[in-house]
Short mmCIF file of C-alpha atoms and ligand atoms in Angstrom, two decimals:
data_model
loop_
_atom_site.label_atom_id
_atom_site.label_comp_id
_atom_site.label_asym_id
_atom_site.label_seq_id
_atom_site.Cartn_x
_atom_site.Cartn_y
_atom_site.Cartn_z
CA UNK A 1 80.55 123.73 -132.16
CA UNK A 2 77.98 125.06 -134.57
CA UNK A 3 74.77 123.70 -133.13
CA UNK A 4 72.50 125.51 -135.60
CA UNK A 5 73.88 123.15 -138.27
CA UNK A 6 72.50 120.13 -136.38
CA UNK A 7 69.28 121.55 -134.98
CA UNK A 8 67.50 124.61 -136.41
CA UNK A 9 65.10 124.78 -133.47
CA UNK A 10 67.55 125.77 -130.72
CA UNK A 11 66.60 129.28 -129.59
CA UNK A 12 68.65 129.64 -126.41
CA UNK A 13 71.81 128.04 -124.91
CA UNK A 14 74.26 128.49 -122.08
CA UNK A 15 77.85 128.39 -123.29
CA UNK A 16 81.30 129.70 -122.40
CA UNK A 17 83.35 132.51 -123.85
CA UNK A 18 86.58 131.12 -125.36
CA UNK A 19 88.10 134.44 -126.39
CA UNK A 20 87.63 138.16 -125.77
CA UNK A 21 89.26 140.79 -127.88
CA UNK A 22 89.15 143.97 -129.89
CA UNK A 23 89.92 144.57 -133.56
CA UNK A 24 89.22 147.34 -136.11
CA UNK A 25 85.50 146.35 -136.14
CA UNK A 26 85.12 146.56 -132.36
CA UNK A 27 84.89 144.48 -129.20
CA UNK A 28 84.23 140.80 -129.80
CA UNK A 29 83.91 137.43 -128.12
CA UNK A 30 84.22 133.86 -129.44
CA UNK A 31 81.93 131.15 -128.10
CA UNK A 32 82.49 127.46 -127.37
CA UNK A 33 79.13 126.54 -128.88
CA UNK A 34 76.77 128.56 -131.00
CA UNK A 35 73.17 128.52 -132.22
CA UNK A 36 73.59 131.73 -134.22
CA UNK A 37 73.50 131.31 -138.00
CA UNK A 38 76.35 133.52 -139.22
CA UNK A 39 74.89 134.19 -142.69
CA UNK A 40 75.88 132.75 -146.05
CA UNK A 41 74.43 130.59 -148.82
CA UNK A 42 71.88 133.28 -149.63
CA UNK A 43 70.47 133.40 -146.09
CA UNK A 44 71.11 136.37 -143.77
CA UNK A 45 72.66 136.02 -140.30
CA UNK A 46 70.45 135.67 -137.24
CA UNK A 47 69.77 138.54 -134.90
CA UNK A 48 70.92 137.43 -131.45
CA UNK A 49 71.91 138.49 -127.95
CA UNK A 50 74.68 137.46 -125.56
CA UNK A 51 73.59 138.12 -121.95
CA UNK A 52 70.87 140.40 -123.43
CA UNK A 53 73.46 142.46 -125.32
CA UNK A 54 72.57 142.70 -129.01
CA UNK A 55 75.21 141.28 -131.35
CA UNK A 56 76.14 144.07 -133.75
CA UNK A 57 78.02 141.98 -136.29
CA UNK A 58 79.09 138.39 -136.92
CA UNK A 59 82.33 137.62 -138.73
CA UNK A 60 83.89 134.30 -139.64
CA UNK A 61 87.66 134.14 -139.15
CA UNK A 62 90.26 131.36 -139.24
CA UNK A 63 90.18 131.31 -135.44
CA UNK A 64 86.41 130.93 -135.26
CA UNK A 65 83.37 133.16 -135.42
CA UNK A 66 83.65 136.62 -133.84
CA UNK A 67 80.57 138.17 -132.25
CA UNK A 68 80.83 141.95 -131.93
CA UNK A 69 79.14 143.68 -129.02
CA UNK A 70 78.72 147.34 -128.13
CA UNK A 71 79.98 146.81 -124.55
CA UNK A 72 83.25 146.19 -122.72
CA UNK A 73 83.47 142.42 -123.22
CA UNK A 74 85.72 142.01 -120.14
CA UNK A 75 82.60 142.65 -118.03
CA UNK A 76 80.86 139.51 -119.32
CA UNK A 77 80.96 136.35 -117.15
CA UNK A 78 82.70 133.23 -118.49
CA UNK A 79 79.41 131.39 -118.79
CA UNK A 80 76.87 133.32 -120.86
CA UNK A 81 73.35 132.90 -122.19
CA UNK A 82 72.88 133.19 -125.94
CA UNK A 83 69.47 133.82 -127.44
CA UNK A 84 68.38 134.26 -131.07
CA UNK A 85 65.48 136.27 -132.51
CA UNK A 86 63.26 133.27 -133.13
CA UNK A 87 60.56 135.10 -135.14
CA UNK A 88 63.16 136.27 -137.63
CA UNK A 89 64.90 132.87 -137.76
CA UNK A 90 61.69 130.88 -138.20
CA UNK A 91 60.58 133.23 -140.98
CA UNK A 92 63.90 132.63 -142.77
CA UNK A 93 63.55 128.86 -142.23
CA UNK A 94 60.10 128.90 -143.81
CA UNK A 95 61.38 130.90 -146.80
CA UNK A 96 64.51 128.77 -147.26
CA UNK A 97 62.66 125.45 -147.20
CA UNK A 98 59.98 126.94 -149.48
CA UNK A 99 62.72 127.90 -151.87
CA UNK A 100 64.11 124.33 -151.97
CA UNK A 101 60.59 123.03 -152.70
CA UNK A 102 59.66 125.49 -155.47
CA UNK A 103 63.11 125.24 -157.07
CA UNK A 104 62.96 121.44 -157.16
CA UNK A 105 59.41 121.51 -158.56
CA UNK A 106 60.57 123.83 -161.38
CA UNK A 107 63.59 121.61 -162.07
CA UNK A 108 61.43 118.46 -162.19
CA UNK A 109 58.52 119.85 -164.19
CA UNK A 110 60.31 122.10 -166.67
CA UNK A 111 63.97 120.94 -166.69
CA UNK A 112 65.24 124.41 -165.77
CA UNK A 113 68.44 125.15 -163.85
CA UNK A 114 68.66 127.36 -160.75
CA UNK A 115 71.28 130.07 -161.31
CA UNK A 116 70.96 132.25 -158.17
CA UNK A 117 69.10 132.21 -154.87
CA UNK A 118 68.64 134.82 -152.17
CA UNK A 119 66.52 135.25 -149.08
CA UNK A 120 66.30 138.52 -147.19
CA UNK A 121 64.06 139.64 -144.36
CA UNK A 122 61.70 141.26 -146.86
CA UNK A 123 62.04 139.29 -150.09
CA UNK A 124 62.83 135.77 -151.27
CA UNK A 125 63.73 134.91 -154.83
CA UNK A 126 65.68 132.62 -157.12
CA UNK A 127 66.62 132.75 -160.77
CA UNK A 128 66.06 130.07 -163.38
CA UNK A 129 67.72 129.88 -166.79
CA UNK A 130 64.50 129.84 -168.81
CA UNK A 131 61.11 131.48 -169.13
CA UNK A 132 57.90 129.92 -167.84
CA UNK A 133 54.39 130.79 -169.08
CA UNK A 134 51.45 131.61 -166.79
CA UNK A 135 50.13 128.04 -166.85
CA UNK A 136 53.56 126.59 -165.99
CA UNK A 137 53.90 129.02 -163.08
CA UNK A 138 50.45 128.11 -161.81
CA UNK A 139 51.29 124.39 -162.08
CA UNK A 140 54.54 124.92 -160.16
CA UNK A 141 52.76 126.74 -157.31
CA UNK A 142 50.00 124.12 -157.10
CA UNK A 143 52.59 121.33 -157.03
CA UNK A 144 54.73 123.10 -154.38
CA UNK A 145 51.72 123.50 -152.09
CA UNK A 146 50.88 119.80 -152.59
CA UNK A 147 54.40 118.92 -151.41
CA UNK A 148 53.94 121.23 -148.40
CA UNK A 149 50.63 119.53 -147.49
CA UNK A 150 52.16 116.05 -147.85
CA UNK A 151 53.83 116.54 -144.48
CA UNK A 152 57.23 115.30 -145.63
CA UNK A 153 60.02 114.98 -143.09
CA UNK A 154 63.13 117.06 -143.61
CA UNK A 155 66.46 115.77 -142.35
CA UNK A 156 69.99 117.10 -142.06
CA UNK A 157 72.65 114.61 -143.25
CA UNK A 158 76.42 114.45 -143.02
CA UNK A 159 76.89 111.40 -145.24
CA UNK A 160 79.89 109.13 -145.59
CA UNK A 161 81.13 108.64 -149.13
CA UNK A 162 79.29 105.28 -149.34
CA UNK A 163 76.06 106.82 -148.07
CA UNK A 164 76.41 109.66 -150.54
CA UNK A 165 76.86 107.19 -153.42
CA UNK A 166 73.51 105.62 -152.55
CA UNK A 167 71.56 108.89 -152.77
CA UNK A 168 69.61 108.96 -156.03
CA UNK A 169 67.48 112.08 -155.49
CA UNK A 170 70.04 114.68 -156.57
CA UNK A 171 69.40 116.91 -159.58
CA UNK A 172 73.01 118.07 -159.31
CA UNK A 173 75.20 115.80 -157.16
CA UNK A 174 77.63 117.76 -154.95
CA UNK A 175 81.08 118.43 -156.41
CA UNK A 176 82.87 118.40 -153.03
CA UNK A 177 82.76 116.03 -150.07
CA UNK A 178 84.54 117.84 -147.21
CA UNK A 179 82.07 118.96 -144.50
CA UNK A 180 79.24 118.17 -146.87
CA UNK A 181 75.87 118.95 -145.30
CA UNK A 182 72.73 117.83 -147.07
CA UNK A 183 69.12 118.88 -146.63
CA UNK A 184 66.85 116.01 -147.57
CA UNK A 185 63.09 116.38 -148.01
CA UNK A 186 61.99 112.75 -147.62
CA UNK A 187 61.47 111.15 -151.06
CA UNK A 188 61.30 114.51 -152.86
CA UNK A 189 64.62 116.40 -152.81
CA UNK A 190 68.19 116.41 -151.58
CA UNK A 191 70.71 119.19 -151.95
CA UNK A 192 73.94 120.45 -150.38
CA UNK A 193 73.01 123.44 -148.18
CA UNK A 194 74.36 125.16 -145.05
CA UNK A 195 71.16 127.03 -144.19
CA UNK A 196 68.55 126.53 -141.49
CA UNK A 197 65.36 124.67 -142.37
CA UNK A 198 62.06 123.58 -140.85
CA UNK A 199 61.93 119.86 -140.08
CA UNK A 200 58.68 119.12 -141.92
CA UNK A 201 57.27 120.58 -145.14
CA UNK A 202 53.97 121.28 -143.32
CA UNK A 203 55.79 123.99 -141.35
CA UNK A 204 56.21 126.00 -144.56
CA UNK A 205 52.40 126.38 -144.37
CA UNK A 206 51.91 127.73 -147.89
CA UNK A 207 53.83 129.27 -150.78
CA UNK A 208 52.81 131.92 -153.31
CA UNK A 209 54.55 133.92 -156.02
CA UNK A 210 54.80 137.63 -155.26
CA UNK A 211 56.47 138.75 -158.49
CA UNK A 212 57.84 137.23 -161.71
CA UNK A 213 60.52 139.16 -163.59
CA UNK A 214 61.65 137.98 -167.01
CA UNK A 215 65.09 138.98 -168.25
CA UNK A 216 67.55 138.05 -170.96
CA UNK A 217 69.09 135.10 -169.15
CA UNK A 218 65.89 133.70 -167.69
CA UNK A 219 63.38 134.51 -164.99
CA UNK A 220 63.47 135.63 -161.36
CA UNK A 221 60.74 134.12 -159.22
CA UNK A 222 59.93 136.10 -156.07
CA UNK A 223 57.87 134.21 -153.54
CA UNK A 224 56.70 134.25 -149.94
CA UNK A 225 55.95 131.42 -147.50
CA UNK A 226 54.31 130.84 -144.15
CA UNK A 227 53.80 133.70 -141.70
CA UNK A 228 55.36 136.16 -144.11
CA UNK A 229 52.78 135.22 -146.73
CA UNK A 230 49.94 135.62 -144.21
CA UNK A 231 51.27 138.96 -143.03
CA UNK A 232 51.72 140.27 -146.58
CA UNK A 233 48.24 139.04 -147.51
CA UNK A 234 46.69 140.84 -144.53
CA UNK A 235 48.58 144.06 -145.22
CA UNK A 236 47.68 144.00 -148.92
CA UNK A 237 44.03 143.20 -148.23
CA UNK A 238 43.78 146.16 -145.85
CA UNK A 239 45.35 148.45 -148.45
CA UNK A 240 43.02 147.13 -151.16
CA UNK A 241 39.99 147.56 -148.93
CA UNK A 242 40.99 151.18 -148.26
CA UNK A 243 41.52 151.75 -152.00
CA UNK A 244 38.17 150.26 -153.02
CA UNK A 245 36.43 152.30 -150.32
CA UNK A 246 38.06 155.49 -151.54
CA UNK A 247 37.65 154.88 -155.27
CA UNK A 248 34.36 152.91 -155.08
CA UNK A 249 35.90 150.59 -157.68
CA UNK A 250 35.89 146.81 -157.04
CA UNK A 251 39.30 145.14 -156.61
CA UNK A 252 39.29 143.33 -159.96
CA UNK A 253 38.56 146.60 -161.80
CA UNK A 254 41.18 148.73 -159.98
CA UNK A 255 43.97 148.31 -162.54
CA UNK A 256 41.69 149.33 -165.41
CA UNK A 257 40.28 152.26 -163.41
CA UNK A 258 43.80 153.58 -162.70
CA UNK A 259 44.74 153.17 -166.36
CA UNK A 260 41.70 155.24 -167.37
CA UNK A 261 42.46 157.83 -164.75
CA UNK A 262 46.02 158.10 -165.99
CA UNK A 263 44.73 158.72 -169.53
CA UNK A 264 42.39 161.41 -168.23
CA UNK A 265 45.26 163.09 -166.35
CA UNK A 266 47.43 162.95 -169.50
CA UNK A 267 44.58 164.56 -171.51
CA UNK A 268 44.26 167.45 -169.05
CA UNK A 269 48.02 167.85 -168.86
CA UNK A 270 48.06 168.27 -172.66
CA UNK A 271 45.23 170.81 -172.42
CA UNK A 272 47.08 172.79 -169.74
CA UNK A 273 50.28 172.71 -171.84
CA UNK A 274 48.38 174.04 -174.89
CA UNK A 275 46.86 176.79 -172.78
CA UNK A 276 50.28 177.71 -171.38
CA UNK A 277 51.85 177.83 -174.86
CA UNK A 278 49.07 180.23 -175.92
CA UNK A 279 49.65 182.35 -172.81
CA UNK A 280 53.38 182.54 -173.52
CA UNK A 281 52.80 183.46 -177.16
CA UNK A 282 50.14 186.11 -176.47
CA UNK A 283 52.03 187.65 -173.51
CA UNK A 284 55.33 187.93 -175.41
CA UNK A 285 56.87 191.42 -175.59
CA UNK A 286 59.59 192.83 -177.82
CA UNK A 287 61.81 194.28 -175.11
CA UNK A 288 64.18 195.62 -177.75
CA UNK A 289 64.77 195.17 -181.45
CA UNK A 290 65.38 191.49 -182.05
CA UNK A 291 64.74 190.41 -178.45
CA UNK A 292 61.40 188.88 -177.45
CA UNK A 293 60.60 187.79 -173.90
CA UNK A 294 57.68 185.92 -172.34
CA UNK A 295 57.21 184.43 -168.88
CA UNK A 296 54.54 182.45 -167.01
CA UNK A 297 54.63 180.71 -163.65
CA UNK A 298 54.99 176.97 -163.23
CA UNK A 299 55.35 175.19 -166.55
CA UNK A 300 57.34 172.39 -168.16
CA UNK A 301 60.52 172.81 -170.28
CA UNK A 302 58.65 171.31 -173.26
CA UNK A 303 56.07 174.14 -173.07
CA UNK A 304 58.82 176.77 -173.08
CA UNK A 305 60.35 175.15 -176.16
CA UNK A 306 57.04 174.86 -178.07
CA UNK A 307 56.14 178.49 -177.32
CA UNK A 308 59.61 179.67 -178.41
CA UNK A 309 59.23 177.85 -181.76
CA UNK A 310 55.84 179.49 -182.36
CA UNK A 311 57.22 182.92 -181.43
CA UNK A 312 60.11 182.44 -183.84
CA UNK A 313 57.58 182.12 -186.67
CA UNK A 314 56.16 185.53 -185.67
CA UNK A 315 59.58 187.13 -185.02
CA UNK A 316 61.93 185.28 -187.41
CA UNK A 317 64.84 187.69 -186.85
CA UNK A 318 64.63 187.82 -183.05
CA UNK A 319 66.28 186.07 -180.15
CA UNK A 320 63.38 184.47 -178.25
CA UNK A 321 63.42 183.86 -174.51
CA UNK A 322 60.59 181.93 -172.83
CA UNK A 323 60.82 181.54 -169.08
CA UNK A 324 59.12 180.27 -165.98
CA UNK A 325 59.74 180.81 -162.31
CA UNK A 326 59.98 178.00 -159.80
CA UNK A 327 60.73 178.73 -156.16
CA UNK A 328 63.86 180.94 -156.20
CA UNK A 329 64.88 180.32 -159.82
CA UNK A 330 64.09 181.57 -163.26
CA UNK A 331 64.23 178.70 -165.77
CA UNK A 332 64.55 179.86 -169.35
CA UNK A 333 64.73 178.61 -172.92
CA UNK A 334 66.55 180.61 -175.60
CA UNK A 335 65.92 180.17 -179.30
CA UNK A 336 66.78 181.94 -182.53
CA UNK A 337 65.81 180.73 -185.96
CA UNK A 338 69.11 181.64 -187.61
CA UNK A 339 72.48 180.99 -186.06
CA UNK A 340 73.60 184.57 -185.37
CA UNK A 341 77.38 184.74 -185.63
CA UNK A 342 77.54 187.57 -183.07
CA UNK A 343 75.25 185.94 -180.48
CA UNK A 344 75.35 182.22 -180.49
CA UNK A 345 72.84 180.92 -177.91
CA UNK A 346 75.25 178.45 -176.28
CA UNK A 347 77.86 181.21 -175.84
CA UNK A 348 75.26 183.59 -174.42
CA UNK A 349 74.23 181.01 -171.82
CA UNK A 350 77.85 180.43 -170.86
CA UNK A 351 78.31 184.19 -170.30
CA UNK A 352 75.06 184.33 -168.28
CA UNK A 353 76.35 181.43 -166.18
CA UNK A 354 79.56 183.32 -165.41
CA UNK A 355 77.99 186.72 -164.72
CA UNK A 356 74.82 185.69 -162.88
CA UNK A 357 75.68 182.41 -161.15
CA UNK A 358 73.48 180.50 -163.58
CA UNK A 359 73.52 176.98 -164.96
CA UNK A 360 72.77 175.58 -168.40
CA UNK A 361 74.06 175.28 -171.94
CA UNK A 362 73.08 174.92 -175.55
CA UNK A 363 73.86 174.93 -179.27
CA UNK A 364 74.29 178.00 -181.56
CA UNK A 365 70.49 178.24 -182.04
CA UNK A 366 68.93 176.99 -178.80
CA UNK A 367 69.58 176.19 -175.17
CA UNK A 368 68.23 176.02 -171.62
CA UNK A 369 69.40 177.43 -168.34
CA UNK A 370 68.42 178.80 -164.98
CA UNK A 371 69.46 181.75 -162.83
CA UNK A 372 68.52 182.99 -159.35
CA UNK A 373 65.20 184.84 -159.72
CA UNK A 374 66.69 187.95 -158.09
CA UNK A 375 68.98 188.32 -161.14
CA UNK A 376 66.09 188.47 -163.60
CA UNK A 377 66.33 192.22 -164.37
CA UNK A 378 70.09 192.02 -164.95
CA UNK A 379 69.53 188.93 -167.10
CA UNK A 380 66.99 190.74 -169.31
CA UNK A 381 69.19 193.86 -169.64
CA UNK A 382 72.03 191.57 -170.61
CA UNK A 383 70.07 189.83 -173.37
CA UNK A 384 68.68 193.08 -174.75
CA UNK A 385 72.15 194.31 -175.62
ZN1 ZN B 1 69.48 125.95 -149.28
#
């Protein structure tokens, strides 16, 4: 019997093993009764132990639920103790009930439809088929926390058809009746759901949005409830305090300060790039007739390209090679103003690749590649010919 479906607060039971076996996944047992949520309906499975042995995997089969263990299951007694990771379970219960509350509030206030829902151990979210503005989102959160504070009882129902017919709270009445399990939040909400829930809205403690992502088909609302919310708040506050101490910028000005800093960094990056282009141009040497080479350490591909273009204005007939070294490689850019029928750049790079274990490619007039730095002298001799 699946006891978690009747009572979400069972953390430990004594039960008997009904089957022991081994399949391609490993050694497993089946249990007469269980308090372990096996996963499904957007809620992950519980972490649990049988006689203090961690369950590695839970799998539903036609013959019942299989619990896989990393031990020889023959060694287990017939009567075993089963225990779940209550901290993890209670966290998921808080998130799942919070999700029912926020979803119903959105449905009631803004006539949206829920299209997807998912709770993991780090993130909870659901999708709605519309977009909500900042004021609507704020209203939904305020309303959800009101519901939480109203201390509404939550019950698990397995209704008869007559009982089901009398329920008027549904936004979408269930399409099936077999094994129908309902989660009812007092006078507020009722929905078909197999998950584990707290038994009073007050146990959700509080609910806040953590992220709102708009997309073509609607919006994804990420949220956190209860202990998870407290924990995230504490962690974030500590991080913010460390940031404000380091930057000496108050919290509400941090985003702007980082934006300004980013602009400053971009400005200096541009200055460095200009300086590097000048270096490449002024250091360039005609190694042979119609071959010009220039190299500096540590620069961006864009800088190599810009310098090559400038050099081509000075040496319009030449094949230009600008290069930079990084770690064990020489990265290069080749450019010639006119497509030379004898030496097309793309072909040259292909030959270099073959001869010198290089990589890269290009068009008749320009291209990029890299070779092991040790091959640099051979590379230059090759291009001079
Ligand atoms: Zn649910």
